[in-house]
PDB file of C-alpha atoms in Angstrom:
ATOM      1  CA  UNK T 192      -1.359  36.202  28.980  1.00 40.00           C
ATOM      2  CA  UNK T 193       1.039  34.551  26.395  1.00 47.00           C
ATOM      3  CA  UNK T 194      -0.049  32.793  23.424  1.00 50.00           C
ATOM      4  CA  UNK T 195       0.251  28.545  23.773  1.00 64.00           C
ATOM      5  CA  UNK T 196       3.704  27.758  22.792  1.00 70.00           C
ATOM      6  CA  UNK T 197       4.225  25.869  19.335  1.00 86.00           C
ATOM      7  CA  UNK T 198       3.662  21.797  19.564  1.00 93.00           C
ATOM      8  CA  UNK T 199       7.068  19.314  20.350  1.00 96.00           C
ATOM      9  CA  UNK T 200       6.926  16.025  18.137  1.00 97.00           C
ATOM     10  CA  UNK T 201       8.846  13.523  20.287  1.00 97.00           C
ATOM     11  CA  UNK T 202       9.920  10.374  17.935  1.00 96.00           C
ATOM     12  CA  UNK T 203      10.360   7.336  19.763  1.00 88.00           C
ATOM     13  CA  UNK T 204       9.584   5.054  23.155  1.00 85.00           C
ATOM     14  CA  UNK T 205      12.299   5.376  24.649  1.00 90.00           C
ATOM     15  CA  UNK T 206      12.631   5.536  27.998  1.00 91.00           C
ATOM     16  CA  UNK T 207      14.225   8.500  27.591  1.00 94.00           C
ATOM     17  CA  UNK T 208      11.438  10.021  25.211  1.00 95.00           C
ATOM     18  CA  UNK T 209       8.814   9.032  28.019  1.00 95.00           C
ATOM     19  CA  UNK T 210      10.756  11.435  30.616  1.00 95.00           C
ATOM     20  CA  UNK T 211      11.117  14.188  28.714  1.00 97.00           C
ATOM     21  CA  UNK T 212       7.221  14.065  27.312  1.00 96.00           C
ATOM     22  CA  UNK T 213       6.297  13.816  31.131  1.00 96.00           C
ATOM     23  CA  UNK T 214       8.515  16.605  31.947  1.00 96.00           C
ATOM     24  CA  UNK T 215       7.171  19.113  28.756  1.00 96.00           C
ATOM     25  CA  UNK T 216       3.590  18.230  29.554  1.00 95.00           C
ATOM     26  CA  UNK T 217       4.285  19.612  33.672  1.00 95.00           C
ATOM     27  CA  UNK T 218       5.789  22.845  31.923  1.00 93.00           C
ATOM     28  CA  UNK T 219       2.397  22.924  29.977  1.00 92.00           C
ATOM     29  CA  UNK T 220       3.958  22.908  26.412  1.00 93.00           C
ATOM     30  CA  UNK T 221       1.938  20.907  24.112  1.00 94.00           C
ATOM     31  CA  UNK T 222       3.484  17.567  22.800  1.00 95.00           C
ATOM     32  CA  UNK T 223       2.625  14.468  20.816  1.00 96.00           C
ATOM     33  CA  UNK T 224       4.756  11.260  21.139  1.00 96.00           C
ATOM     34  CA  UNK T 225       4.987   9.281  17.807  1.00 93.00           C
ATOM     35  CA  UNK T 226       5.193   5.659  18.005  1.00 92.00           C
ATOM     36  CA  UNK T 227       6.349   2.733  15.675  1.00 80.00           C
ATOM     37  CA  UNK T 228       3.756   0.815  16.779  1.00 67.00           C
ATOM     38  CA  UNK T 229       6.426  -2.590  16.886  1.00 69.00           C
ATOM     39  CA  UNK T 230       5.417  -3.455  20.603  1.00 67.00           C
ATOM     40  CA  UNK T 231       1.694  -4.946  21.212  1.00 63.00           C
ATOM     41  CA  UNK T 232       1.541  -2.845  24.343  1.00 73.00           C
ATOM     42  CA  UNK T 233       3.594  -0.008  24.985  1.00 76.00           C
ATOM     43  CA  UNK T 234       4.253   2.293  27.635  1.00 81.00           C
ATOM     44  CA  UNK T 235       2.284   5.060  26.776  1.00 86.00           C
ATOM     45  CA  UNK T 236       3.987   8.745  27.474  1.00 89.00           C
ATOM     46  CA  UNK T 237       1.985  12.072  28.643  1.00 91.00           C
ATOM     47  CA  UNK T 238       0.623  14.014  25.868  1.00 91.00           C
ATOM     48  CA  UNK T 239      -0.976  13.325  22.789  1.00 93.00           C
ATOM     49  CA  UNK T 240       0.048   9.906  21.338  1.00 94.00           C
ATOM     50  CA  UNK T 241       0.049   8.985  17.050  1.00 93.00           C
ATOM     51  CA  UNK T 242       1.241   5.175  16.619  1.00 91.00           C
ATOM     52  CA  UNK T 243       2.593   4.704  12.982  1.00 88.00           C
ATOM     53  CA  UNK T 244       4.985   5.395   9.998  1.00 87.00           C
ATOM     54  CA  UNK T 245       4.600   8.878   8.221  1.00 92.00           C
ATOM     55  CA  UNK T 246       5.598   7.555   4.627  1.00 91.00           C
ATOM     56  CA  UNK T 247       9.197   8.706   4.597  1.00 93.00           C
ATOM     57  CA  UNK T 248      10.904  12.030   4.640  1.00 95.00           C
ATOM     58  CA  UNK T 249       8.421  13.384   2.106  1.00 96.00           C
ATOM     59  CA  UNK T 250       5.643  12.323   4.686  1.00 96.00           C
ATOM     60  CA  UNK T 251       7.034  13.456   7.669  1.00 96.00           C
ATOM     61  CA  UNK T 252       7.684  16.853   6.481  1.00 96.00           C
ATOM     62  CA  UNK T 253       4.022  17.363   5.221  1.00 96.00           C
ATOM     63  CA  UNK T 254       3.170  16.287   8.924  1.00 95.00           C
ATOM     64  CA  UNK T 255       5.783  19.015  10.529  1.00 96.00           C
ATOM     65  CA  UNK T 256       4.000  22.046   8.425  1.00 95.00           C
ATOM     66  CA  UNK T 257       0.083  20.515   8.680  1.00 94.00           C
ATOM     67  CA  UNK T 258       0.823  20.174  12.593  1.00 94.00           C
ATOM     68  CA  UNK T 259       2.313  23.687  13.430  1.00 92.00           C
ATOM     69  CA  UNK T 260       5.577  21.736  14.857  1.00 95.00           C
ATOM     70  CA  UNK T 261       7.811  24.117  16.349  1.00 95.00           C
ATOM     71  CA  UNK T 262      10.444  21.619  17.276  1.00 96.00           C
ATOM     72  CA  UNK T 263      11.318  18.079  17.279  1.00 97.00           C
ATOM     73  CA  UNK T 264      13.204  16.064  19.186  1.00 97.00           C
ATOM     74  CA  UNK T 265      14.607  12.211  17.983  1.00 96.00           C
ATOM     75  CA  UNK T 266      14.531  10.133  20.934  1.00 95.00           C
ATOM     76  CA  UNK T 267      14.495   6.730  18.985  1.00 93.00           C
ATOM     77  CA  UNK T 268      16.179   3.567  19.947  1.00 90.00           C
ATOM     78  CA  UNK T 269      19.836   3.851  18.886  1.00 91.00           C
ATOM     79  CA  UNK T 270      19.392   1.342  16.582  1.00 90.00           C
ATOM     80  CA  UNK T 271      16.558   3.004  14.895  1.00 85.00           C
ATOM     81  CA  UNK T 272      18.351   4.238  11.867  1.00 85.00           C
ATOM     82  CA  UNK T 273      15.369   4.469   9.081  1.00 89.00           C
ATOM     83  CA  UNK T 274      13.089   7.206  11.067  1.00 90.00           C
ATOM     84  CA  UNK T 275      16.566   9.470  12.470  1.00 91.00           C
ATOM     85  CA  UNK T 276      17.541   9.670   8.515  1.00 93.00           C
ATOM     86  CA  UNK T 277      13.947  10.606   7.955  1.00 93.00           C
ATOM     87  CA  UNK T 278      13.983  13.162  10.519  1.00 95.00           C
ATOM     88  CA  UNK T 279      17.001  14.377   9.725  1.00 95.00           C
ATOM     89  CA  UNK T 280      15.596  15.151   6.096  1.00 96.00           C
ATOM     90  CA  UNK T 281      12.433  15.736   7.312  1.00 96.00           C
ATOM     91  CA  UNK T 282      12.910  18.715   9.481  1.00 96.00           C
ATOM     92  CA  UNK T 283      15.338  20.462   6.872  1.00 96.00           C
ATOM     93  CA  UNK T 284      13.035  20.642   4.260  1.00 94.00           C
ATOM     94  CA  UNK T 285      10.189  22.007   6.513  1.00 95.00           C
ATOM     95  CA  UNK T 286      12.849  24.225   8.321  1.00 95.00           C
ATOM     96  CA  UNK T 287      12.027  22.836  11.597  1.00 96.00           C
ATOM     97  CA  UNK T 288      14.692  22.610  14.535  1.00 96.00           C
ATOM     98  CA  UNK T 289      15.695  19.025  15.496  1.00 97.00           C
ATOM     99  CA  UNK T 290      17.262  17.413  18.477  1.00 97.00           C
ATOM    100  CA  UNK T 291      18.701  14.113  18.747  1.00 97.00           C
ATOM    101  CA  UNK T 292      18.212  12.840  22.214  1.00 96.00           C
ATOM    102  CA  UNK T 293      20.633   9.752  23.323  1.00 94.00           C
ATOM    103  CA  UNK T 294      21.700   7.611  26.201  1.00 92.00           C
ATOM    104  CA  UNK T 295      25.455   7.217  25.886  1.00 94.00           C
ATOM    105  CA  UNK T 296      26.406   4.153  24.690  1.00 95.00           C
ATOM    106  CA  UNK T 297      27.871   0.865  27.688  1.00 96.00           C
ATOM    107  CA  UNK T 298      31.420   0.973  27.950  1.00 95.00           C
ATOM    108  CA  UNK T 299      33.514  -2.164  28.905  1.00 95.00           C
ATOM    109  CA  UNK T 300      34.828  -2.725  32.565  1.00 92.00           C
ATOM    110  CA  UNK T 301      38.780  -4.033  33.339  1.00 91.00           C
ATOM    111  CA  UNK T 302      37.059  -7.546  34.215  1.00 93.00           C
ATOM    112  CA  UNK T 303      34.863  -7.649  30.841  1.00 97.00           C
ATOM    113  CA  UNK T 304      35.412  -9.993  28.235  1.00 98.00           C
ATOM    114  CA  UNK T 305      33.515  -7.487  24.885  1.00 98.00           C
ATOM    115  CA  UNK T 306      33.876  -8.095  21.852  1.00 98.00           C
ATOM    116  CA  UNK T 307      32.679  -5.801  19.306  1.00 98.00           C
ATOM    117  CA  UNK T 308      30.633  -6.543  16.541  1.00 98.00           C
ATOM    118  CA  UNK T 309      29.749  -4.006  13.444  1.00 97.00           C
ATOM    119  CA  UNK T 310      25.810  -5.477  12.671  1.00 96.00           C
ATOM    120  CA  UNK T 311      23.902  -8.646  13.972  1.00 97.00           C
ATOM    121  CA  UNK T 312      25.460 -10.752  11.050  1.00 97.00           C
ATOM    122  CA  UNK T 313      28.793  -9.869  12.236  1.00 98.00           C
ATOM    123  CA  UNK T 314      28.001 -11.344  15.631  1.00 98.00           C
ATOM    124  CA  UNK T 315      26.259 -14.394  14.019  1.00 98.00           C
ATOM    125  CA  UNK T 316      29.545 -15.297  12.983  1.00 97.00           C
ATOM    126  CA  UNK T 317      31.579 -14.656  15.601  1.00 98.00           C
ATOM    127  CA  UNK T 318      29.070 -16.107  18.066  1.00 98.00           C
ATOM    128  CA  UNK T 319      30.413 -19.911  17.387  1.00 97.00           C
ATOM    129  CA  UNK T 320      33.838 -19.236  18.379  1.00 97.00           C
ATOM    130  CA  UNK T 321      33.020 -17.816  21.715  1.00 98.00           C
ATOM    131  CA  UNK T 322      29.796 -20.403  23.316  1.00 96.00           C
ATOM    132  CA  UNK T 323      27.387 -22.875  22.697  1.00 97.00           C
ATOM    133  CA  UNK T 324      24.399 -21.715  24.574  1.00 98.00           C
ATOM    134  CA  UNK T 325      23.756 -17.735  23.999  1.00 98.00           C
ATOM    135  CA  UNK T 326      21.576 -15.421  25.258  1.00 98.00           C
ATOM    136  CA  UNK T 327      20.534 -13.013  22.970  1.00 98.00           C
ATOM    137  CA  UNK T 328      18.852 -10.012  23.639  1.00 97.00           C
ATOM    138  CA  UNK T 329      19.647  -8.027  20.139  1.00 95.00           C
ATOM    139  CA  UNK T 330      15.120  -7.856  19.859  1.00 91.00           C
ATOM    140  CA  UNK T 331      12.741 -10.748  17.643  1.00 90.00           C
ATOM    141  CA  UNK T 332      13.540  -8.414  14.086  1.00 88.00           C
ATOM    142  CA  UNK T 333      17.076  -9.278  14.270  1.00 91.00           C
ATOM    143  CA  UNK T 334      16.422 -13.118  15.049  1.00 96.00           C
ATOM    144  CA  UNK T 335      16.811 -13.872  11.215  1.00 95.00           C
ATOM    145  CA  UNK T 336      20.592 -13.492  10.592  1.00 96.00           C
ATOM    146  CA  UNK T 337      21.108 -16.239  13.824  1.00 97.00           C
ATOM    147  CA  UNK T 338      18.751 -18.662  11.892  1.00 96.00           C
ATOM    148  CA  UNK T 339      21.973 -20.559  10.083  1.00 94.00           C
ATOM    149  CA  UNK T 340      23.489 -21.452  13.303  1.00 97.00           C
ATOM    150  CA  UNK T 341      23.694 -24.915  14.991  1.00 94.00           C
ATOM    151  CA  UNK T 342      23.639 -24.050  18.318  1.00 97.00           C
ATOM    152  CA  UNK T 343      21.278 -23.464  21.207  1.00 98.00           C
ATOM    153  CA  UNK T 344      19.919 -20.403  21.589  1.00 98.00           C
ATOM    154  CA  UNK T 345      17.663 -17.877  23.937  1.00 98.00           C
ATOM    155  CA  UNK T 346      15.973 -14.779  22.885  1.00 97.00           C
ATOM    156  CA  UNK T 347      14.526 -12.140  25.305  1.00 97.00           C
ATOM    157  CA  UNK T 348      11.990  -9.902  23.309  1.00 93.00           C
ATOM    158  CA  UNK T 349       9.016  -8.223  25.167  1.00 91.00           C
ATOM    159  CA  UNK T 350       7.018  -9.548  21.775  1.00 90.00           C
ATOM    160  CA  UNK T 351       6.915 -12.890  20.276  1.00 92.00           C
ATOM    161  CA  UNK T 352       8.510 -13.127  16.953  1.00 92.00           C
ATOM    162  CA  UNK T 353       6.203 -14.161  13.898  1.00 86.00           C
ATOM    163  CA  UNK T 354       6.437 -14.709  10.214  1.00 83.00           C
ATOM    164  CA  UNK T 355       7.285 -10.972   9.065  1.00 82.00           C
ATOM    165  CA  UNK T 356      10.998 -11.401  11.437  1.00 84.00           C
ATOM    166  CA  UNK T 357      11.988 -13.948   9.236  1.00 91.00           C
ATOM    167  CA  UNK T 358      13.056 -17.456   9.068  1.00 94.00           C
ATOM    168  CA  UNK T 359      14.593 -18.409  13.188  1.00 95.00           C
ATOM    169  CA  UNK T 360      16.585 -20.258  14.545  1.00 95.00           C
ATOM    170  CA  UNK T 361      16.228 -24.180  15.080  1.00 94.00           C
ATOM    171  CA  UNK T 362      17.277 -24.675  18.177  1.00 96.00           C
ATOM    172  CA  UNK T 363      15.437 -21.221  19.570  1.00 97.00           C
ATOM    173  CA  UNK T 364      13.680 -20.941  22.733  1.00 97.00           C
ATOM    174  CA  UNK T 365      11.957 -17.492  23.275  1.00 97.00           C
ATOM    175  CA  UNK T 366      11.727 -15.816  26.957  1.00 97.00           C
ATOM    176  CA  UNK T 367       8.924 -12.846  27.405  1.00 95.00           C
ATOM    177  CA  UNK T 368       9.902 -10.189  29.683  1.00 94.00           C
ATOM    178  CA  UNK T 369      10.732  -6.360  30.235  1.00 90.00           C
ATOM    179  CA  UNK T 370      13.315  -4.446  31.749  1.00 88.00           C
ATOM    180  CA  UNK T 371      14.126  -3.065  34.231  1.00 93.00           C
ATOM    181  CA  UNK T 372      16.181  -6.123  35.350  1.00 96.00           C
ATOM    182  CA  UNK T 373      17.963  -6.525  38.569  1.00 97.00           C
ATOM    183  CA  UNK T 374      21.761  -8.465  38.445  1.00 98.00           C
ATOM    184  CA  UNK T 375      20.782 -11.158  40.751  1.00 98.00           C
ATOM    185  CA  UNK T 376      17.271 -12.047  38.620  1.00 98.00           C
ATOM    186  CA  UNK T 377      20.079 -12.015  35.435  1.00 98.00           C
ATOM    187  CA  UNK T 378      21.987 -14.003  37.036  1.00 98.00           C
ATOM    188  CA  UNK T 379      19.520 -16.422  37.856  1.00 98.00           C
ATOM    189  CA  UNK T 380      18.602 -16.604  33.815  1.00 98.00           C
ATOM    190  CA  UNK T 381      22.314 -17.212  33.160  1.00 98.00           C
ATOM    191  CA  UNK T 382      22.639 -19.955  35.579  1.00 98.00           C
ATOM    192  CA  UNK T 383      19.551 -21.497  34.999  1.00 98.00           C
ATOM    193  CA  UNK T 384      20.198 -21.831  31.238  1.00 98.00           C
ATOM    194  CA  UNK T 385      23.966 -22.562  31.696  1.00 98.00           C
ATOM    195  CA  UNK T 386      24.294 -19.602  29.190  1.00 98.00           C
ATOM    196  CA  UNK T 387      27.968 -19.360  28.286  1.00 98.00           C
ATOM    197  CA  UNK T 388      27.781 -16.237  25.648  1.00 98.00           C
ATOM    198  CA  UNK T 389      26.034 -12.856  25.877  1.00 98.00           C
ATOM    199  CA  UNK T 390      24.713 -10.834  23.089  1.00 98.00           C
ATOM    200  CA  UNK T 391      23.413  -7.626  22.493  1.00 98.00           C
ATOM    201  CA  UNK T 392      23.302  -4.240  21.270  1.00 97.00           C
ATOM    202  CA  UNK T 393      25.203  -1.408  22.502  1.00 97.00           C
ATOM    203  CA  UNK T 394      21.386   0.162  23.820  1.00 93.00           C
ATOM    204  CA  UNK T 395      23.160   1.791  26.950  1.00 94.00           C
ATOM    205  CA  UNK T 396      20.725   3.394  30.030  1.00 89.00           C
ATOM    206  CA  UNK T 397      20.200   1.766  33.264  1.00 90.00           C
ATOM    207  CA  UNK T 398      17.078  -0.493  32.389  1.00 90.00           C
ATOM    208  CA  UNK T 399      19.487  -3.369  30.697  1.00 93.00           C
ATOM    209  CA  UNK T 400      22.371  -2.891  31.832  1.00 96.00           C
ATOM    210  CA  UNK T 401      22.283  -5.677  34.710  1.00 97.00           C
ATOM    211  CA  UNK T 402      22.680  -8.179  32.188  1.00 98.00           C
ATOM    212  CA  UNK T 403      26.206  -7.216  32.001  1.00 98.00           C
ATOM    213  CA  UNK T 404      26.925  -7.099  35.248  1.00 97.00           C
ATOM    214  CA  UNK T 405      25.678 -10.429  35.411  1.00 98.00           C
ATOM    215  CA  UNK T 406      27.882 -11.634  32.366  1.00 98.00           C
ATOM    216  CA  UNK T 407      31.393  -9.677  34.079  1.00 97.00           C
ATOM    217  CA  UNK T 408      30.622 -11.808  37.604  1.00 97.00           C
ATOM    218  CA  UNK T 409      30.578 -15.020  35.544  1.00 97.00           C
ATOM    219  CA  UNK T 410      33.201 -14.072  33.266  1.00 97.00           C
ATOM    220  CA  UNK T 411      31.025 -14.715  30.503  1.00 98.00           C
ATOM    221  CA  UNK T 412      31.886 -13.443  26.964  1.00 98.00           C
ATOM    222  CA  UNK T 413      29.347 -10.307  25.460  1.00 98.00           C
ATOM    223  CA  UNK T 414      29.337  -9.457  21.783  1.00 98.00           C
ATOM    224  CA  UNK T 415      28.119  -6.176  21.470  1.00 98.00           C
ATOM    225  CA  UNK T 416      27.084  -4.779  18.533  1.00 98.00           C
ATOM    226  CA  UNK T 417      28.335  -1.491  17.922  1.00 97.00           C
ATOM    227  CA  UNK T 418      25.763   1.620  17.001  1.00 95.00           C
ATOM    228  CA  UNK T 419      25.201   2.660  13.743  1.00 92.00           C
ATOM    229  CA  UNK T 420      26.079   5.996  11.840  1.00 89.00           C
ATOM    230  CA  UNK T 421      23.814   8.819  12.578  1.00 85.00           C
ATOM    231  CA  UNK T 422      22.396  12.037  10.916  1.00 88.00           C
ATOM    232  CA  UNK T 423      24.431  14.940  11.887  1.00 88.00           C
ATOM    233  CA  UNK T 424      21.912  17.305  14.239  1.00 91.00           C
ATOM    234  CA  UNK T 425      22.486  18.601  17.113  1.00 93.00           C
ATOM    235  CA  UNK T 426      22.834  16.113  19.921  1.00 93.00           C
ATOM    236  CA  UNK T 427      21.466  15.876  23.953  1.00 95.00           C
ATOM    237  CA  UNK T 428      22.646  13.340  26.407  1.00 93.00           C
ATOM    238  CA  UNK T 429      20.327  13.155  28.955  1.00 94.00           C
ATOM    239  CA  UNK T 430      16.714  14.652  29.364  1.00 96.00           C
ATOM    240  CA  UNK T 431      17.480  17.848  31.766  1.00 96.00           C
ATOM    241  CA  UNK T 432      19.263  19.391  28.809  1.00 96.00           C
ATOM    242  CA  UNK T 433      17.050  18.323  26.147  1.00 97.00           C
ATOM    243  CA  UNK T 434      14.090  19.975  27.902  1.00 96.00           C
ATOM    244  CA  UNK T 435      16.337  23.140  28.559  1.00 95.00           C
ATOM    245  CA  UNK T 436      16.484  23.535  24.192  1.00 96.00           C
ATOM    246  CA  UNK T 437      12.691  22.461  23.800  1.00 95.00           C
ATOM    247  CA  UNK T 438      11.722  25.358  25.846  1.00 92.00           C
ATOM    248  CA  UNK T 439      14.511  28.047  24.236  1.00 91.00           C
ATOM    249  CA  UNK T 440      13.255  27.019  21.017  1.00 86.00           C
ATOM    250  CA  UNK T 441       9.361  27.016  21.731  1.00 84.00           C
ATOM    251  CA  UNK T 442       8.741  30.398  24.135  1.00 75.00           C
ATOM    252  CA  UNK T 443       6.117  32.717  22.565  1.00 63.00           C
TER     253      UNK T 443
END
């Protein structure tokens, strides 16, 4: 019989990091799924779960080498630029093979009205000139650089936001909920709220995508923030080949 294959540290809750746990765990190669801890209840992947920071690059390396990792993958949020640069720096230092795993980003349609923003204070200021009643769906930490604006405002976030997101808007109303979302249900919000700007961040996948659908069939303007720089590692797509260099890189 072979010897257990070395442990896979999956970074993130993605829905993306969820699959790919599931589908390691059914190949019987031991993981453990690191979480943020930033949503009161998260979906929980398969495997062994840690919730929590690992105190930087420093930190995260002395977890790699006390931890027998044999590989990790980055499945964070796209917007989740602290932990990738600690990863990146991270798994160097220990000499530990990374893998970024990431949806591809949304691209615009013919009938789409986009327009790109570089960060969330860049669409704060370009939000005026395009609505008066916007959706937002950028997440409660980035609710702080709309809080200057005089205009009416709703933010989806699966949490509430509280004192540690900053000051928020004044005119703010706050919607609970979690994707998946269907176009007709997103329609239904836009209507209801006679919603006449769209913004969010260029998260890409399936699960939120309706919402632009929605915006396209009532020609709606969408800022989208644009994704930040990352790390240079090497770089997966889509789970199938992500699995595929977990198990090259952890056969004993």
């Amino acid at each position: 019989m072979g010897s257990i294959a070395p442990r896979v540290l999956i970074l993130g809750g993605t829905s993306e990091a969820r699959a790919l746990a599931a589908e390691l765990v059914a190949r019987e190669v031991p993981v453990t799924s690191s979480l943020a801890g930033r949503v009161a209840k998260p979906r929980l992947p398969q495997g062994d779960i840690r919730v929590g920071g690992f105190g930087g690059p420093d930190g995260l390396a002395r977890w790699l080498a006390d931890h027998d990792i044999g590989a990790v993958v980055d499945a964070t949020h796209p917007f989740a630029r602290r932990i990738s640069a600690s990863a990146a720096t991270a798994t160097a230092s220990a000499g530990v093979p990374v893998l970024r795993l990431e949806r591809p980003g949304w691209q615009p349609g013919d009938c789409d009205d986009w327009h790109w923003a570089d960060t969330l204070a860049d669409a704060a200021r370009l939000l005026p000139r395009l609505g008066t009643r916007a959706l937002l769906t950028t997440g409660r930490q980035g609710l702080a650089e709309f809080a200057g604006l005089d205009m009416w405002l709703l933010a989806r976030c699966v949490d509430p936001p509280d004192e540690a997101d900053g000051p928020l808007p004044a005119r703010l109303e706050v919607t609970l909920s979690r994707g998946p979302y269907r176009v007709a249900d997103e329609a239904e919000l836009l209507r209801r709220h006679r919603i006449d700007v769209l913004v969010t961040k260029d998260s890409g996948g399936d699960m939120t995508a309706a919402k632009l659908h929605a915006a396209r069939d009532a020609s709606i303007p969408v800022i989208v923030v644009r994704r930040p720089a990352r790390p240079d590692m090497p770089h997966s797509a889509d789970v199938k080949s992500a699995v595929r260099w977990v198990v090259d890189r952890t056969k004993r």
